């Protein structure tokens, strides 16, 4: 695909066919994704290709309460987990195919980042740090783009990260690493390519964030 067309039409895919994805394809996706940029070219990523059914069920069991908390906050009219805060709202049990049927997802990737190789430039500010993600999330996005080139679709989630202390032993998460994402891949039942995004002039301004609209 043309690069610009790919960037403009790669929507999240949460439904997959029963078609298997072989290890060679997954390896090729990861081999392409590892050319993503990272601070100092440290390449801090680690990937667990999770195949074991019991481990997948354990991951789903940890994600389900987080998902229900998320749905409960939404139902109460709140932004779930804004700046990491929990919302005092009752959880809501909503079906989630990726969690409920995790054993049938063709590819499940747990992504970790070695925090020793990431510069957290905003770590001393009086708010949750965010800029460290610059060294790991381009890699995650490159996985999704590379998967698209192989006719696959996928989605990145962070629900398991909220349960990192419980997930770490099961996944063998190394010390000084953070569980930054879970990525699901497979042959899509539908590839959403008609994406809705805000226009440039709604988020870009000249010189200052309160400057005149750009574009």
Tab-separated table of C-alpha atoms in Angstrom:
chain	number	residue	atom	x	y	z
A	1	UNK	CA	0.000	0.000	0.000
A	2	UNK	CA	0.972	3.617	-0.488
A	3	UNK	CA	2.400	4.931	2.779
A	4	UNK	CA	0.053	7.906	3.089
A	5	UNK	CA	-2.960	5.753	2.287
A	6	UNK	CA	-1.880	3.251	4.940
A	7	UNK	CA	-1.483	5.963	7.560
A	8	UNK	CA	-4.904	7.386	6.764
A	9	UNK	CA	-6.789	4.074	6.666
A	10	UNK	CA	-5.361	1.905	9.460
A	11	UNK	CA	-8.176	1.702	11.960
A	12	UNK	CA	-8.361	-0.473	15.049
A	13	UNK	CA	-9.413	-4.064	14.363
A	14	UNK	CA	-11.063	-6.019	17.172
A	15	UNK	CA	-12.641	-8.855	15.196
A	16	UNK	CA	-10.627	-11.635	13.578
A	17	UNK	CA	-11.347	-14.644	11.394
A	18	UNK	CA	-10.291	-18.130	12.440
A	19	UNK	CA	-7.376	-18.007	9.990
A	20	UNK	CA	-4.093	-18.730	11.798
A	21	UNK	CA	-1.093	-16.418	11.559
A	22	UNK	CA	2.147	-18.352	11.274
A	23	UNK	CA	5.274	-17.606	13.275
A	24	UNK	CA	7.172	-16.487	10.179
A	25	UNK	CA	4.635	-13.718	9.579
A	26	UNK	CA	4.784	-12.572	13.202
A	27	UNK	CA	8.585	-12.582	13.048
A	28	UNK	CA	8.496	-10.527	9.849
A	29	UNK	CA	6.117	-8.003	11.455
A	30	UNK	CA	8.419	-7.624	14.462
A	31	UNK	CA	11.512	-7.436	12.255
A	32	UNK	CA	9.993	-4.487	10.402
A	33	UNK	CA	8.675	-2.819	13.555
A	34	UNK	CA	12.083	-2.833	15.232
A	35	UNK	CA	13.193	-0.097	12.829
A	36	UNK	CA	10.980	2.300	14.800
A	37	UNK	CA	12.826	5.245	16.377
A	38	UNK	CA	13.764	5.347	20.044
A	39	UNK	CA	15.759	7.750	22.186
A	40	UNK	CA	19.464	7.176	21.639
A	41	UNK	CA	18.526	4.170	19.470
A	42	UNK	CA	18.300	2.188	22.705
A	43	UNK	CA	15.489	-0.001	21.343
A	44	UNK	CA	14.068	-0.664	24.819
A	45	UNK	CA	11.321	-3.036	23.708
A	46	UNK	CA	10.752	-6.631	24.732
A	47	UNK	CA	7.969	-8.759	23.237
A	48	UNK	CA	6.328	-11.886	24.615
A	49	UNK	CA	4.414	-13.768	21.919
A	50	UNK	CA	1.786	-15.335	24.155
A	51	UNK	CA	0.591	-18.721	22.898
A	52	UNK	CA	-0.181	-20.646	26.079
A	53	UNK	CA	-3.935	-20.897	26.579
A	54	UNK	CA	-3.749	-20.827	30.379
A	55	UNK	CA	-1.571	-17.724	30.315
A	56	UNK	CA	-3.961	-16.020	27.937
A	57	UNK	CA	-6.849	-16.818	30.258
A	58	UNK	CA	-4.892	-15.378	33.172
A	59	UNK	CA	-4.290	-12.182	31.209
A	60	UNK	CA	-7.991	-11.958	30.373
A	61	UNK	CA	-8.882	-12.489	34.017
A	62	UNK	CA	-6.741	-9.501	34.973
A	63	UNK	CA	-8.055	-7.283	32.178
A	64	UNK	CA	-11.745	-7.997	32.774
A	65	UNK	CA	-12.065	-6.006	36.075
A	66	UNK	CA	-10.176	-3.098	34.511
A	67	UNK	CA	-12.489	-3.165	31.505
A	68	UNK	CA	-15.540	-3.197	33.769
A	69	UNK	CA	-14.171	-0.285	35.782
A	70	UNK	CA	-13.593	1.561	32.510
A	71	UNK	CA	-17.152	0.858	31.341
A	72	UNK	CA	-18.538	1.888	34.726
A	73	UNK	CA	-16.780	5.245	34.548
A	74	UNK	CA	-18.090	5.788	31.027
A	75	UNK	CA	-21.611	4.923	32.120
A	76	UNK	CA	-21.337	7.492	34.925
A	77	UNK	CA	-20.316	10.159	32.423
A	78	UNK	CA	-16.656	10.337	33.456
A	79	UNK	CA	-13.433	10.120	31.486
A	80	UNK	CA	-12.057	6.740	32.612
A	81	UNK	CA	-8.646	6.782	34.292
A	82	UNK	CA	-7.899	10.400	33.387
A	83	UNK	CA	-4.348	10.940	34.688
A	84	UNK	CA	-4.536	7.492	36.266
A	85	UNK	CA	-7.368	8.309	38.639
A	86	UNK	CA	-10.012	5.739	39.477
A	87	UNK	CA	-13.637	6.796	39.298
A	88	UNK	CA	-15.957	6.037	42.199
A	89	UNK	CA	-18.541	4.398	39.987
A	90	UNK	CA	-19.858	0.839	40.023
A	91	UNK	CA	-18.250	-1.448	37.436
A	92	UNK	CA	-20.356	-2.445	34.473
A	93	UNK	CA	-20.062	-5.881	32.871
A	94	UNK	CA	-19.954	-5.323	29.102
A	95	UNK	CA	-18.970	-8.012	26.576
A	96	UNK	CA	-15.482	-7.615	25.135
A	97	UNK	CA	-14.566	-10.168	22.493
A	98	UNK	CA	-10.834	-9.638	22.832
A	99	UNK	CA	-10.969	-10.405	26.546
A	100	UNK	CA	-13.789	-12.949	26.582
A	101	UNK	CA	-12.418	-14.924	23.604
A	102	UNK	CA	-8.710	-14.255	24.060
A	103	UNK	CA	-7.879	-17.911	23.416
A	104	UNK	CA	-9.157	-17.628	19.849
A	105	UNK	CA	-7.239	-14.432	18.978
A	106	UNK	CA	-4.608	-15.463	16.398
A	107	UNK	CA	-1.756	-13.402	17.864
A	108	UNK	CA	-1.386	-11.923	21.349
A	109	UNK	CA	1.688	-9.816	22.050
A	110	UNK	CA	2.674	-8.456	25.442
A	111	UNK	CA	4.996	-5.459	25.016
A	112	UNK	CA	7.421	-4.353	27.714
A	113	UNK	CA	9.881	-1.482	27.887
A	114	UNK	CA	13.223	-1.457	29.707
A	115	UNK	CA	12.956	1.671	31.850
A	116	UNK	CA	16.730	1.774	32.259
A	117	UNK	CA	16.976	2.666	28.579
A	118	UNK	CA	14.307	5.375	28.524
A	119	UNK	CA	14.860	9.036	29.384
A	120	UNK	CA	11.850	10.238	31.365
A	121	UNK	CA	12.326	13.956	30.706
A	122	UNK	CA	9.163	14.935	32.587
A	123	UNK	CA	9.706	12.590	35.502
A	124	UNK	CA	10.280	15.458	37.963
A	125	UNK	CA	7.103	17.377	37.120
A	126	UNK	CA	4.065	17.495	39.346
A	127	UNK	CA	1.971	15.298	37.061
A	128	UNK	CA	2.168	11.736	35.757
A	129	UNK	CA	5.116	11.409	33.337
A	130	UNK	CA	4.203	10.732	29.722
A	131	UNK	CA	7.137	11.514	27.432
A	132	UNK	CA	8.913	8.210	28.034
A	133	UNK	CA	6.348	6.677	25.705
A	134	UNK	CA	8.176	8.339	22.805
A	135	UNK	CA	10.727	5.523	22.932
A	136	UNK	CA	8.255	2.632	22.914
A	137	UNK	CA	4.933	3.521	21.296
A	138	UNK	CA	6.382	4.208	17.826
A	139	UNK	CA	7.476	0.549	17.944
A	140	UNK	CA	3.957	-0.526	18.897
A	141	UNK	CA	2.421	1.529	16.098
A	142	UNK	CA	4.956	0.105	13.652
A	143	UNK	CA	3.763	-3.390	14.610
A	144	UNK	CA	0.232	-2.428	13.565
A	145	UNK	CA	1.408	-0.832	10.323
A	146	UNK	CA	3.653	-3.783	9.455
A	147	UNK	CA	0.793	-6.153	10.223
A	148	UNK	CA	-1.402	-4.226	7.772
A	149	UNK	CA	1.179	-4.845	5.052
A	150	UNK	CA	0.712	-8.586	5.653
A	151	UNK	CA	-3.058	-8.339	5.318
A	152	UNK	CA	-3.596	-8.367	9.068
A	153	UNK	CA	-5.383	-6.011	11.413
A	154	UNK	CA	-4.929	-5.308	15.065
A	155	UNK	CA	-5.407	-3.132	18.074
A	156	UNK	CA	-3.253	-1.912	20.942
A	157	UNK	CA	-4.669	-1.994	24.473
A	158	UNK	CA	-3.281	-0.968	27.851
A	159	UNK	CA	-5.798	-2.614	30.195
A	160	UNK	CA	-3.287	-5.210	31.370
A	161	UNK	CA	-0.842	-2.461	32.318
A	162	UNK	CA	-3.174	-1.388	35.115
A	163	UNK	CA	-2.744	-4.874	36.573
A	164	UNK	CA	1.013	-5.006	35.973
A	165	UNK	CA	1.972	-6.171	39.508
A	166	UNK	CA	-0.268	-9.225	39.129
A	167	UNK	CA	0.625	-9.860	35.478
A	168	UNK	CA	4.382	-9.513	35.916
A	169	UNK	CA	5.083	-12.930	37.511
A	170	UNK	CA	2.940	-14.807	34.979
A	171	UNK	CA	4.664	-13.086	32.051
A	172	UNK	CA	8.149	-13.200	33.559
A	173	UNK	CA	8.410	-9.427	33.279
A	174	UNK	CA	12.057	-8.540	33.910
A	175	UNK	CA	13.021	-6.180	36.701
A	176	UNK	CA	13.099	-2.499	35.756
A	177	UNK	CA	10.655	-3.135	32.907
A	178	UNK	CA	7.155	-1.749	32.409
A	179	UNK	CA	4.285	-3.563	30.747
A	180	UNK	CA	3.307	-0.923	28.196
A	181	UNK	CA	0.825	-2.618	25.863
A	182	UNK	CA	-0.978	-5.721	24.737
A	183	UNK	CA	-1.430	-6.021	20.978
A	184	UNK	CA	-3.914	-8.342	19.288
A	185	UNK	CA	-3.409	-9.302	15.634
A	186	UNK	CA	-5.176	-11.445	13.077
A	187	UNK	CA	-6.948	-11.519	9.751
A	188	UNK	CA	-9.680	-8.900	10.159
A	189	UNK	CA	-13.335	-9.711	9.762
A	190	UNK	CA	-13.597	-6.064	8.702
A	191	UNK	CA	-10.869	-3.488	8.153
A	192	UNK	CA	-12.266	-0.087	9.029
A	193	UNK	CA	-10.723	2.396	6.589
A	194	UNK	CA	-13.197	5.292	6.828
A	195	UNK	CA	-11.731	7.016	9.854
A	196	UNK	CA	-13.091	10.199	11.384
A	197	UNK	CA	-10.517	12.685	12.641
A	198	UNK	CA	-10.630	16.334	13.650
A	199	UNK	CA	-9.366	18.797	11.014
A	200	UNK	CA	-5.897	20.292	11.362
A	201	UNK	CA	-7.215	23.740	12.175
A	202	UNK	CA	-8.989	22.348	15.236
A	203	UNK	CA	-5.750	21.353	16.986
A	204	UNK	CA	-2.886	23.278	15.351
A	205	UNK	CA	-2.094	26.927	16.111
A	206	UNK	CA	0.649	29.382	15.170
A	207	UNK	CA	3.532	30.073	17.579
A	208	UNK	CA	1.578	29.365	20.792
A	209	UNK	CA	-1.062	26.900	21.894
A	210	UNK	CA	-3.401	29.875	22.268
A	211	UNK	CA	-2.302	31.351	18.927
A	212	UNK	CA	-4.211	31.764	15.705
A	213	UNK	CA	-5.492	28.624	14.047
A	214	UNK	CA	-3.104	26.949	11.615
A	215	UNK	CA	-4.257	25.291	8.434
